mmCIF file of C-alpha atoms in Angstrom:
data_model
loop_
_atom_site.group_PDB
_atom_site.id
_atom_site.type_symbol
_atom_site.label_atom_id
_atom_site.label_comp_id
_atom_site.label_asym_id
_atom_site.label_seq_id
_atom_site.Cartn_x
_atom_site.Cartn_y
_atom_site.Cartn_z
ATOM 1 C CA CYS B 1463 0.000 0.000 0.000
ATOM 2 C CA ARG B 1464 1.355 3.373 -0.934
ATOM 3 C CA LYS B 1465 0.227 5.024 2.281
ATOM 4 C CA MET B 1466 1.961 2.460 4.486
ATOM 5 C CA ARG B 1467 5.166 2.105 2.487
ATOM 6 C CA LYS B 1468 6.866 4.816 4.527
ATOM 7 C CA ASN B 1469 5.995 2.965 7.750
ATOM 8 C CA VAL B 1470 7.568 -0.390 6.844
ATOM 9 C CA ALA B 1471 10.985 0.421 8.314
ATOM 10 C CA ALA B 1472 9.466 1.944 11.444
ATOM 11 C CA ILE B 1473 7.186 -1.017 12.153
ATOM 12 C CA PHE B 1474 10.022 -3.445 11.488
ATOM 13 C CA LEU B 1475 12.656 -1.727 13.623
ATOM 14 C CA GLU B 1476 10.515 -0.183 16.375
ATOM 15 C CA PRO B 1477 6.989 -1.641 16.268
ATOM 16 C CA HIS B 1478 5.991 -0.020 19.570
ATOM 17 C CA SER B 1479 6.738 3.499 18.329
ATOM 18 C CA VAL B 1480 4.241 3.458 15.423
ATOM 19 C CA PRO B 1481 0.560 4.366 15.922
ATOM 20 C CA ASP B 1482 -1.983 1.620 16.572
ATOM 21 C CA GLU B 1483 -3.772 2.125 13.235
ATOM 22 C CA VAL B 1484 -0.517 1.416 11.354
ATOM 23 C CA ARG B 1485 0.075 -1.780 13.338
ATOM 24 C CA GLN B 1486 -3.542 -2.794 12.753
ATOM 25 C CA HIS B 1487 -3.194 -2.142 9.005
ATOM 26 C CA PHE B 1488 -0.074 -4.314 8.792
ATOM 27 C CA ALA B 1489 -1.897 -7.059 10.691
ATOM 28 C CA GLU B 1490 -4.960 -6.972 8.413
ATOM 29 C CA CYS B 1491 -3.510 -6.161 4.954
ATOM 30 C CA PRO B 1492 -2.077 -9.298 3.295
ATOM 31 C CA ARG B 1493 0.259 -7.326 0.984
ATOM 32 C CA CYS B 1494 1.764 -5.303 3.799
ATOM 33 C CA ALA B 1495 2.009 -8.370 6.058
ATOM 34 C CA SER B 1496 3.822 -10.346 3.345
ATOM 35 C CA GLU B 1497 6.220 -7.439 2.755
ATOM 36 C CA LEU B 1498 6.943 -7.258 6.467
ATOM 37 C CA ALA B 1499 7.470 -11.045 6.592
ATOM 38 C CA ALA B 1500 9.850 -10.885 3.626
ATOM 39 C CA LEU B 1501 11.808 -8.124 5.333
ATOM 40 C CA ASP B 1502 11.991 -10.195 8.511
ATOM 41 C CA ALA B 1503 13.210 -13.268 6.570
ATOM 42 C CA THR B 1504 15.877 -11.178 4.836
ATOM 43 C CA SER B 1505 17.009 -9.797 8.172
ATOM 44 C CA ARG B 1506 17.336 -13.299 9.649
ATOM 45 C CA LEU B 1507 19.358 -14.458 6.640
ATOM 46 C CA LEU B 1508 21.701 -11.496 6.995
ATOM 47 C CA GLU B 1509 22.243 -12.293 10.672
ATOM 48 C CA GLU B 1510 23.324 -15.841 9.745
ATOM 49 C CA TRP B 1511 25.671 -14.682 6.993
ATOM 50 C CA LYS B 1512 29.373 -15.001 7.700
ATOM 51 C CA THR B 1513 31.753 -12.588 6.032
ATOM 52 C CA PRO B 1514 34.317 -14.305 3.837
ATOM 53 C CA GLU B 1515 37.973 -14.117 4.727
ATOM 54 C CA ALA B 1516 40.030 -11.653 2.696
ATOM 55 C CA SER B 1517 42.673 -13.119 0.425
ATOM 56 C CA ALA B 1518 46.306 -13.064 1.497
ATOM 57 C CA PHE B 1519 47.128 -10.305 -0.997
ATOM 58 C CA PHE B 1520 44.137 -8.082 -0.231
ATOM 59 C CA GLU B 1521 46.031 -5.560 1.883
ATOM 60 C CA ALA B 1522 48.938 -5.373 -0.555
ATOM 61 C CA ARG B 1523 46.583 -4.688 -3.476
ATOM 62 C CA LEU B 1524 44.605 -2.173 -1.423
ATOM 63 C CA TYR B 1525 47.694 -0.174 -0.450
ATOM 64 C CA ALA B 1526 49.032 -0.278 -4.009
ATOM 65 C CA ARG B 1527 45.721 1.049 -5.312
ATOM 66 C CA LEU B 1528 45.703 3.787 -2.657
ATOM 67 C CA ARG B 1529 49.221 4.871 -3.689
ATOM 68 C CA VAL B 1530 48.124 5.053 -7.327
ATOM 69 C CA GLU B 1531 45.087 7.157 -6.407
ATOM 70 C CA GLN B 1532 47.198 9.506 -4.263
ATOM 71 C CA THR B 1533 49.737 10.100 -7.030
ATOM 72 C CA SER B 1534 47.219 10.465 -9.859
ATOM 73 C CA PRO B 1535 46.171 13.965 -10.983
ATOM 74 C CA PRO B 1536 42.845 15.319 -9.743
ATOM 75 C CA PRO B 1537 39.791 14.527 -11.871
ATOM 76 C CA THR B 1538 38.819 16.902 -14.644
ATOM 77 C CA ARG B 1539 35.486 18.703 -14.754
ATOM 78 C CA LEU B 1540 34.179 16.198 -17.279
ATOM 79 C CA GLU B 1541 35.095 13.281 -15.006
ATOM 80 C CA LYS B 1542 33.417 15.010 -12.061
ATOM 81 C CA LEU B 1543 30.281 15.610 -14.132
ATOM 82 C CA LYS B 1544 30.266 11.992 -15.259
ATOM 83 C CA ALA B 1545 30.583 10.754 -11.678
ATOM 84 C CA TRP B 1546 27.862 13.161 -10.542
ATOM 85 C CA VAL B 1547 25.445 11.899 -13.213
ATOM 86 C CA LEU B 1548 26.270 8.226 -12.709
ATOM 87 C CA TYR B 1549 26.350 8.074 -8.926
ATOM 88 C CA ARG B 1550 23.888 10.720 -7.809
ATOM 89 C CA VAL B 1551 21.137 8.914 -5.950
ATOM 90 C CA ASP B 1552 18.259 11.331 -6.301
ATOM 91 C CA LEU B 1553 18.720 11.948 -10.041
ATOM 92 C CA PRO B 1554 16.077 9.986 -11.968
ATOM 93 C CA LEU B 1555 18.577 8.583 -14.455
ATOM 94 C CA ARG B 1556 16.108 6.153 -15.992
ATOM 95 C CA HIS B 1557 13.752 8.982 -16.843
ATOM 96 C CA VAL B 1558 16.541 11.071 -18.322
ATOM 97 C CA ALA B 1559 17.804 8.125 -20.383
ATOM 98 C CA ALA B 1560 14.299 7.275 -21.602
ATOM 99 C CA GLY B 1561 13.649 10.897 -22.575
ATOM 100 C CA THR B 1562 16.963 11.134 -24.390
ATOM 101 C CA LEU B 1563 16.323 7.893 -26.248
ATOM 102 C CA GLY B 1564 12.852 9.092 -27.215
ATOM 103 C CA ALA B 1565 14.239 12.387 -28.503
ATOM 104 C CA VAL B 1566 16.923 10.591 -30.518
ATOM 105 C CA LEU B 1567 14.322 8.277 -32.047
ATOM 106 C CA VAL B 1568 11.990 11.135 -32.949
ATOM 107 C CA VAL B 1569 14.729 13.272 -34.470
ATOM 108 C CA GLY B 1570 16.424 10.338 -36.200
ATOM 109 C CA GLY B 1571 13.168 8.859 -37.472
ATOM 110 C CA GLY B 1572 11.930 12.242 -38.671
ATOM 111 C CA GLY B 1573 15.218 12.918 -40.424
ATOM 112 C CA PHE B 1574 15.166 9.503 -42.058
ATOM 113 C CA ALA B 1575 11.576 9.976 -43.228
ATOM 114 C CA PHE B 1576 12.389 13.441 -44.583
ATOM 115 C CA LEU B 1577 15.471 12.242 -46.459
ATOM 116 C CA SER B 1578 13.780 9.160 -47.880
ATOM 117 C CA HIS B 1579 10.856 11.337 -49.020
ATOM 118 C CA GLN B 1580 13.270 13.760 -50.720
ATOM 119 C CA GLN B 1581 15.047 10.925 -52.533
ATOM 120 C CA ALA B 1582 11.770 9.434 -53.700
ATOM 121 C CA GLN B 1583 10.716 12.759 -55.190
ATOM 122 C CA SER B 1584 13.959 13.407 -57.042
ATOM 123 C CA GLY B 1585 14.033 9.756 -58.141
ATOM 124 C CA GLN B 1586 17.043 8.884 -60.207
ATOM 125 C CA VAL B 1587 16.105 6.945 -63.317
ATOM 126 C CA SER B 1588 18.044 3.765 -63.964
ATOM 127 C CA ALA B 1589 19.713 2.953 -67.288
ATOM 128 C CA VAL B 1590 17.132 0.279 -68.098
ATOM 129 C CA VAL B 1591 14.259 2.744 -67.706
ATOM 130 C CA ARG B 1592 16.038 5.311 -69.893
ATOM 131 C CA ASP B 1593 16.584 2.684 -72.608
ATOM 132 C CA LEU B 1594 12.923 1.663 -72.531
ATOM 133 C CA GLN B 1595 11.861 5.299 -72.719
ATOM 134 C CA SER B 1596 14.101 5.892 -75.737
ATOM 135 C CA TYR B 1597 12.705 2.763 -77.454
ATOM 136 C CA ASP B 1598 9.177 3.943 -76.756
ATOM 137 C CA GLY B 1599 9.576 6.976 -79.011
ATOM 138 C CA ASN B 1600 11.574 5.213 -81.713
ATOM 139 C CA ALA B 1601 9.250 4.433 -84.657
ATOM 140 C CA GLN B 1602 12.087 2.950 -86.747
ATOM 141 C CA LEU B 1603 12.677 0.257 -84.154
ATOM 142 C CA TYR B 1604 8.996 -0.690 -84.241
ATOM 143 C CA GLN B 1605 9.144 -1.034 -88.040
ATOM 144 C CA GLN B 1606 12.179 -3.304 -87.791
ATOM 145 C CA LEU B 1607 10.537 -5.461 -85.131
ATOM 146 C CA ASP B 1608 7.324 -5.708 -87.179
ATOM 147 C CA ALA B 1609 9.382 -6.736 -90.212
ATOM 148 C CA LEU B 1610 11.118 -9.459 -88.208
ATOM 149 C CA ASP B 1611 7.800 -10.721 -86.849
ATOM 150 C CA SER B 1612 6.178 -10.871 -90.257
ATOM 151 C CA GLY B 1613 9.092 -12.778 -91.689
ATOM 152 C CA ASP B 1614 9.801 -10.151 -94.287
ATOM 153 C CA GLU B 1615 13.558 -10.461 -94.235
ATOM 154 C CA GLY B 1616 13.972 -8.765 -97.594
ATOM 155 C CA ALA B 1617 12.652 -5.463 -96.361
ATOM 156 C CA ALA B 1618 15.451 -3.058 -95.882
ATOM 157 C CA PRO B 1619 15.373 -0.953 -92.780
ATOM 158 C CA ALA B 1620 14.643 2.654 -93.406
ATOM 159 C CA SER B 1621 17.610 4.926 -92.995
ATOM 160 C CA ASN B 1622 17.688 8.371 -91.527
#
């Protein structure tokens, strides 16, 4: 429930400090009760978890990395901006990325449609089409083809 979402941590950590109506809601609402149970199960699993032992070379690698960071030049403004965008918690990065992608698709798709429409209007004619168009207006060629079809091989083609 959206109204009770802000009370989940309070009822889990300090159930006696929340008002009675919130406790009653969590007792009666199956969604809120299951969320509280899942949080409790996760907490119990984390209490049982044992931290793994660090490798033998962990400290050596850590100190070497610290020395490299101390001797490296300070980050540039671009690097700071990149880190601010990538790691800022309250920045809705998904929304910004979705908006940017939408804008790119609209601009790119519109540009593609405009360019393809311009090419279709100018329409370059292929060599085959030009040849057929030149044959279409050529009466002499039709006479020669008619002579071949009729079997009149003795007829001489007309000359220009």
